[in-house]
């Protein structure tokens, strides 16, 4: 009976590894006046940045960056541009839209969604670990 309980507890704890959401990341670069990228993710924390710079009179001037329709402020207004974002997102399709003007240059960007485990997966893992601990305590006493 104890062996069956330990096996069940380990199975519950191990089963959650398949239920955890996967991280998603990507990068992009363009010199077009308007650029958009779409990606799908599980619920999590989305972080990323878009930047451009000028060397002399050549570069890319970013007018706006929108993440899922929300405007992101330019942290370095002027010739060089730097947009940073970090926010929780729900599972689904997400977008990053960049608009600006190229003066012989381009912009680069990247994003990453760090997945947040489902509450049921965490509960199942805790139940499995709790079952293993309770069987171990009985065995010691």
Backbone as JSON, one array per atom type, in Angstrom:
{
  "sequence": "XXXXXXXXXXXXXXXXXXXXXXXXXXXXXXXXXXXXXXXXXXXXXXXXXXXXXXXXXXXXXXXXXXXXXXXXXXXXXXXXXXXXXXXXXXXXXXXXXXXXXXXXXXXXXXXXXXXXXXXXXXXXXXXXXXXXXXXXXXXXX",
  "N": [[0.82, -1.19, 0.0], [1.95, 1.23, 0.82], [3.92, 1.57, -1.09], [2.37, 1.86, -3.39], [1.1, 4.29, -2.78], [3.27, 6.05, -2.71], [4.14, 5.82, -5.36], [1.86, 6.85, -6.65], [1.88, 9.47, -5.65], [4.33, 10.43, -6.68], [3.73, 10.21, -9.38], [1.66, 12.08, -9.62], [3.06, 14.45, -9.04], [4.95, 14.43, -11.12], [3.3, 14.53, -13.34], [2.57, 17.14, -13.64], [4.61, 18.39, -14.98], [4.2, 18.2, -17.71], [2.01, 19.81, -17.93], [2.8, 22.4, -17.61], [3.13, 25.68, -18.92], [4.69, 26.81, -21.96], [7.6, 28.85, -22.56], [7.88, 31.66, -24.74], [9.66, 33.26, -27.32], [11.15, 35.83, -29.41], [12.62, 37.68, -32.16], [13.06, 40.64, -34.18], [13.6, 42.71, -37.07], [13.59, 45.62, -39.11], [13.24, 47.96, -41.85], [11.1, 49.17, -42.87], [8.29, 51.44, -43.22], [6.1, 50.77, -41.71], [5.63, 48.13, -39.51], [4.7, 44.93, -38.39], [4.38, 42.28, -36.02], [3.13, 39.11, -35.17], [2.34, 36.82, -32.56], [1.73, 33.82, -30.74], [0.91, 32.85, -27.42], [0.99, 31.25, -24.17], [-0.59, 32.18, -21.05], [1.21, 34.67, -19.27], [4.16, 36.63, -18.49], [4.94, 39.29, -20.47], [7.79, 40.64, -21.88], [9.93, 43.02, -23.46], [11.69, 44.86, -26.06], [12.21, 47.63, -28.3], [14.39, 49.2, -30.49], [16.29, 51.89, -31.98], [18.86, 53.7, -33.71], [20.86, 56.55, -34.64], [23.51, 57.17, -36.9], [25.42, 59.67, -37.62], [23.7, 61.15, -40.19], [22.14, 59.03, -40.91], [19.75, 56.51, -40.17], [16.97, 55.25, -38.23], [13.89, 56.57, -37.51], [11.71, 56.07, -35.0], [8.27, 56.38, -34.75], [6.08, 55.35, -33.31], [5.3, 52.65, -31.03], [3.31, 49.9, -30.52], [1.9, 47.56, -28.36], [-0.16, 44.91, -28.33], [-2.13, 46.77, -29.01], [-1.75, 48.85, -27.2], [-0.11, 51.88, -26.63], [3.38, 52.38, -26.3], [5.67, 54.2, -24.33], [8.41, 56.25, -25.49], [11.58, 55.84, -24.24], [13.92, 57.18, -24.7], [13.64, 59.95, -25.97], [14.0, 61.74, -29.09], [16.65, 61.64, -31.46], [17.76, 58.99, -31.2], [16.01, 56.05, -30.35], [14.25, 54.21, -27.83], [12.23, 51.72, -26.73], [10.63, 50.08, -24.14], [8.9, 47.32, -22.76], [6.81, 45.65, -20.38], [4.54, 43.44, -19.16], [1.72, 41.64, -17.79], [0.16, 39.04, -19.68], [-2.67, 37.47, -21.2], [-3.47, 34.12, -22.29], [-3.19, 33.58, -25.78], [-3.33, 35.35, -28.98], [-0.91, 37.77, -29.79], [0.32, 41.11, -30.51], [2.88, 43.2, -31.94], [3.43, 46.36, -33.03], [5.19, 48.55, -35.09], [5.92, 51.8, -36.12], [7.41, 54.21, -38.27], [10.1, 56.13, -39.77], [12.51, 55.51, -42.19], [15.83, 56.53, -42.55], [17.83, 55.5, -44.15], [18.45, 53.53, -42.36], [17.61, 51.03, -39.84], [15.39, 49.37, -37.46], [15.52, 47.34, -34.48], [14.11, 44.66, -32.59], [12.89, 42.75, -29.78], [11.2, 40.12, -27.98], [9.78, 38.36, -25.17], [7.84, 35.89, -23.66], [7.34, 34.86, -20.52], [6.18, 32.04, -19.18], [3.45, 31.44, -16.93], [2.69, 29.1, -14.49], [-0.23, 27.0, -14.64], [-2.88, 27.2, -12.25], [-4.07, 24.74, -11.5], [-2.1, 22.92, -12.17], [-0.08, 23.53, -10.35], [-1.41, 22.93, -7.98], [-1.78, 20.16, -8.3], [0.86, 19.28, -8.28], [1.65, 19.99, -5.67], [-0.11, 18.36, -4.24], [0.86, 15.83, -4.93], [3.48, 15.91, -3.88], [2.84, 16.3, -1.2], [1.56, 13.86, -0.6], [3.67, 12.04, -0.89], [5.36, 12.97, 1.18], [3.71, 12.52, 3.44], [3.51, 9.71, 3.45], [6.18, 9.08, 3.82], [6.6, 10.1, 6.42], [4.92, 8.44, 7.92], [6.23, 6.07, 7.6], [8.61, 6.53, 9.0], [7.73, 6.76, 11.63]],
  "CA": [[0.0, 0.0, 0.0], [2.82, 2.4, 0.89], [4.57, 1.7, -2.39], [1.37, 2.38, -4.33], [0.88, 5.7, -2.45], [4.45, 6.79, -3.14], [4.09, 5.86, -6.82], [0.8, 7.77, -7.03], [2.36, 10.81, -5.34], [5.35, 10.79, -7.67], [3.05, 10.37, -10.67], [0.96, 13.38, -9.59], [4.06, 15.52, -9.13], [5.57, 14.39, -12.44], [2.3, 14.84, -14.37], [2.47, 18.58, -13.83], [5.65, 18.9, -15.88], [3.6, 18.32, -19.03], [0.96, 20.81, -17.89], [3.35, 23.73, -17.52], [3.13, 26.41, -20.17], [6.02, 26.99, -22.55], [8.05, 30.21, -22.82], [7.9, 32.03, -26.16], [10.5, 34.44, -27.54], [11.43, 36.1, -30.8], [13.26, 38.96, -32.46], [12.69, 41.15, -35.49], [14.29, 43.91, -37.55], [12.99, 46.1, -40.36], [13.45, 49.36, -42.2], [9.86, 49.63, -43.5], [7.59, 52.51, -42.49], [5.18, 50.14, -40.77], [5.99, 46.72, -39.35], [3.97, 44.25, -37.33], [4.64, 40.87, -35.8], [2.12, 38.42, -34.37], [2.8, 35.58, -31.96], [0.78, 33.21, -29.82], [1.55, 32.39, -26.2], [0.17, 30.96, -23.01], [-0.59, 33.29, -20.12], [2.53, 34.88, -18.69], [4.67, 37.99, -18.43], [5.55, 39.69, -21.74], [8.79, 41.7, -21.81], [10.62, 43.2, -24.73], [12.17, 46.2, -26.38], [12.41, 48.02, -29.7], [15.32, 50.33, -30.47], [16.94, 52.34, -33.21], [19.82, 54.76, -33.45], [21.38, 57.27, -35.8], [24.94, 57.39, -37.05], [25.41, 60.82, -38.52], [22.34, 61.47, -40.64], [21.4, 57.83, -41.3], [19.17, 55.77, -39.06], [15.53, 55.0, -38.32], [13.16, 57.33, -36.5], [10.48, 55.37, -34.61], [7.19, 57.27, -34.34], [5.27, 54.71, -32.28], [5.32, 51.2, -30.81], [2.1, 49.44, -29.83], [1.87, 46.15, -27.97], [-1.57, 44.55, -28.17], [-2.94, 47.97, -29.15], [-1.4, 49.85, -26.19], [1.08, 52.65, -26.99], [4.51, 52.28, -25.37], [6.42, 55.46, -24.39], [9.83, 56.26, -25.89], [12.39, 56.14, -23.07], [15.0, 58.09, -25.12], [13.1, 60.77, -27.06], [14.99, 62.41, -29.92], [17.12, 60.86, -32.61], [17.81, 57.57, -30.83], [14.74, 55.63, -29.74], [14.27, 52.97, -27.05], [10.92, 51.4, -26.16], [10.69, 48.87, -23.31], [7.59, 46.97, -22.23], [6.69, 44.48, -19.5], [3.16, 43.39, -18.68], [1.1, 40.31, -17.84], [-0.71, 38.8, -20.83], [-3.49, 36.26, -21.19], [-3.17, 33.2, -23.39], [-3.8, 33.99, -27.04], [-2.55, 35.98, -30.02], [-0.42, 39.09, -29.38], [0.91, 41.86, -31.62], [3.78, 44.32, -31.73], [3.38, 47.18, -34.23], [6.18, 49.63, -35.08], [5.84, 52.69, -37.28], [8.45, 55.23, -38.27], [10.65, 56.5, -41.07], [13.91, 55.13, -42.37], [16.78, 57.44, -43.19], [18.94, 54.61, -44.48], [18.73, 52.64, -41.24], [16.53, 50.11, -39.45], [15.21, 49.17, -36.02], [15.53, 45.95, -34.03], [13.28, 44.42, -31.42], [12.8, 41.38, -29.27], [10.17, 39.91, -26.97], [9.76, 37.06, -24.51], [6.74, 35.64, -22.73], [7.7, 33.88, -19.51], [4.91, 31.41, -18.83], [3.03, 31.3, -15.54], [2.03, 27.8, -14.39], [-1.66, 26.94, -14.37], [-3.14, 26.9, -10.83], [-4.35, 23.31, -11.3], [-0.83, 22.2, -12.24], [0.59, 23.76, -9.08], [-2.16, 22.17, -6.96], [-1.5, 18.74, -8.48], [2.24, 19.03, -7.83], [1.65, 20.05, -4.21], [-0.79, 17.16, -3.74], [1.79, 14.71, -5.09], [4.57, 16.04, -2.9], [2.24, 16.07, 0.13], [1.32, 12.42, -0.45], [4.97, 11.4, -0.67], [5.82, 13.36, 2.52], [2.92, 11.85, 4.48], [3.9, 8.3, 3.47], [7.53, 9.03, 4.42], [6.46, 10.33, 7.86], [4.35, 7.23, 8.52], [7.25, 5.05, 7.56], [9.59, 6.85, 10.03], [7.19, 6.6, 12.99]],
  "C": [[0.86, 1.26, 0.0], [3.5, 2.64, -0.44], [3.61, 2.3, -3.42], [1.13, 3.87, -4.07], [2.06, 6.55, -2.91], [4.45, 6.91, -4.67], [3.03, 6.84, -7.31], [1.24, 9.22, -6.78], [3.4, 11.29, -6.34], [4.73, 11.02, -9.05], [2.32, 11.7, -10.73], [1.95, 14.53, -9.75], [4.68, 15.58, -10.52], [4.59, 14.79, -13.54], [2.21, 16.34, -14.63], [3.52, 19.11, -14.78], [5.11, 19.04, -17.29], [2.54, 19.39, -19.09], [1.5, 22.23, -17.81], [3.38, 24.37, -18.89], [4.56, 26.63, -20.65], [6.33, 28.48, -22.73], [8.11, 30.43, -24.33], [8.81, 33.24, -26.29], [10.74, 34.62, -29.03], [12.13, 37.43, -30.96], [12.88, 39.36, -33.88], [13.52, 42.39, -35.8], [13.65, 44.32, -38.87], [13.41, 47.54, -40.61], [12.2, 49.93, -42.87], [9.17, 50.66, -42.61], [6.62, 51.95, -41.46], [5.48, 48.66, -40.72], [5.18, 46.14, -38.2], [4.37, 42.8, -37.23], [3.56, 40.32, -34.89], [2.73, 37.15, -33.79], [1.75, 35.11, -30.97], [1.54, 32.72, -28.59], [0.52, 31.97, -25.18], [0.19, 32.2, -22.12], [0.8, 33.43, -19.51], [2.88, 36.35, -18.61], [5.41, 38.28, -19.74], [6.54, 40.82, -21.47], [9.46, 41.82, -23.16], [11.06, 44.62, -24.93], [12.27, 46.37, -27.89], [13.34, 49.22, -29.66], [15.86, 50.64, -31.85], [17.93, 53.43, -32.82], [20.27, 55.39, -34.76], [22.89, 57.3, -35.74], [25.06, 58.5, -38.08], [23.99, 61.15, -38.89], [21.57, 60.23, -41.07], [20.94, 57.07, -40.06], [17.69, 55.51, -39.3], [14.87, 55.76, -37.18], [11.84, 56.61, -36.2], [9.46, 56.39, -34.13], [6.37, 56.65, -33.21], [5.5, 53.21, -32.23], [4.06, 50.87, -30.03], [2.21, 47.95, -29.57], [0.43, 45.81, -27.6], [-2.46, 45.79, -28.16], [-2.63, 49.08, -28.15], [-0.1, 50.54, -26.59], [2.13, 52.54, -25.88], [5.29, 53.59, -25.46], [7.88, 55.25, -24.8], [10.65, 56.67, -24.67], [13.57, 57.06, -23.4], [14.45, 58.93, -26.28], [14.22, 61.5, -27.81], [15.39, 61.53, -31.07], [17.16, 59.37, -32.31], [16.53, 57.22, -30.09], [14.92, 54.32, -29.0], [12.92, 52.79, -26.38], [11.06, 50.09, -25.4], [9.29, 48.59, -22.78], [7.67, 45.7, -21.39], [5.29, 44.5, -18.92], [2.66, 41.94, -18.69], [0.19, 40.21, -19.06], [-1.49, 37.51, -20.63], [-3.05, 35.35, -22.33], [-3.87, 33.7, -24.65], [-2.8, 34.6, -28.0], [-2.17, 37.39, -29.59], [0.26, 39.77, -30.57], [1.86, 42.93, -31.12], [3.81, 45.08, -33.06], [4.35, 48.35, -34.08], [5.95, 50.49, -36.31], [6.89, 53.78, -37.14], [8.91, 55.54, -39.67], [12.13, 56.15, -41.1], [14.68, 56.23, -43.08], [18.04, 56.64, -43.5], [19.3, 53.64, -43.37], [17.54, 51.74, -40.94], [16.41, 50.08, -37.94], [15.28, 47.68, -35.73], [14.65, 45.84, -32.79], [13.3, 42.97, -31.0], [11.7, 41.32, -28.23], [10.34, 38.52, -26.37], [8.54, 37.0, -23.6], [7.2, 34.52, -21.8], [6.39, 33.31, -18.96], [4.7, 31.34, -17.32], [2.31, 29.96, -15.44], [0.53, 27.93, -14.1], [-1.88, 26.62, -12.89], [-3.41, 25.42, -10.58], [-3.06, 22.48, -11.34], [-0.06, 22.34, -10.93], [-0.09, 22.95, -7.98], [-1.86, 20.67, -7.07], [-0.09, 18.39, -8.01], [2.32, 19.04, -6.31], [0.96, 18.83, -3.6], [0.13, 15.94, -3.83], [2.91, 14.74, -4.08], [4.04, 15.78, -1.49], [2.0, 14.6, 0.4], [2.62, 11.68, -0.18], [5.49, 11.71, 0.73], [5.04, 12.62, 3.61], [3.26, 10.36, 4.57], [5.29, 8.15, 4.12], [7.46, 9.21, 5.92], [5.9, 9.09, 8.56], [5.41, 6.15, 8.63], [8.29, 5.27, 8.68], [9.04, 6.62, 11.45], [6.73, 5.2, 13.29]]
}
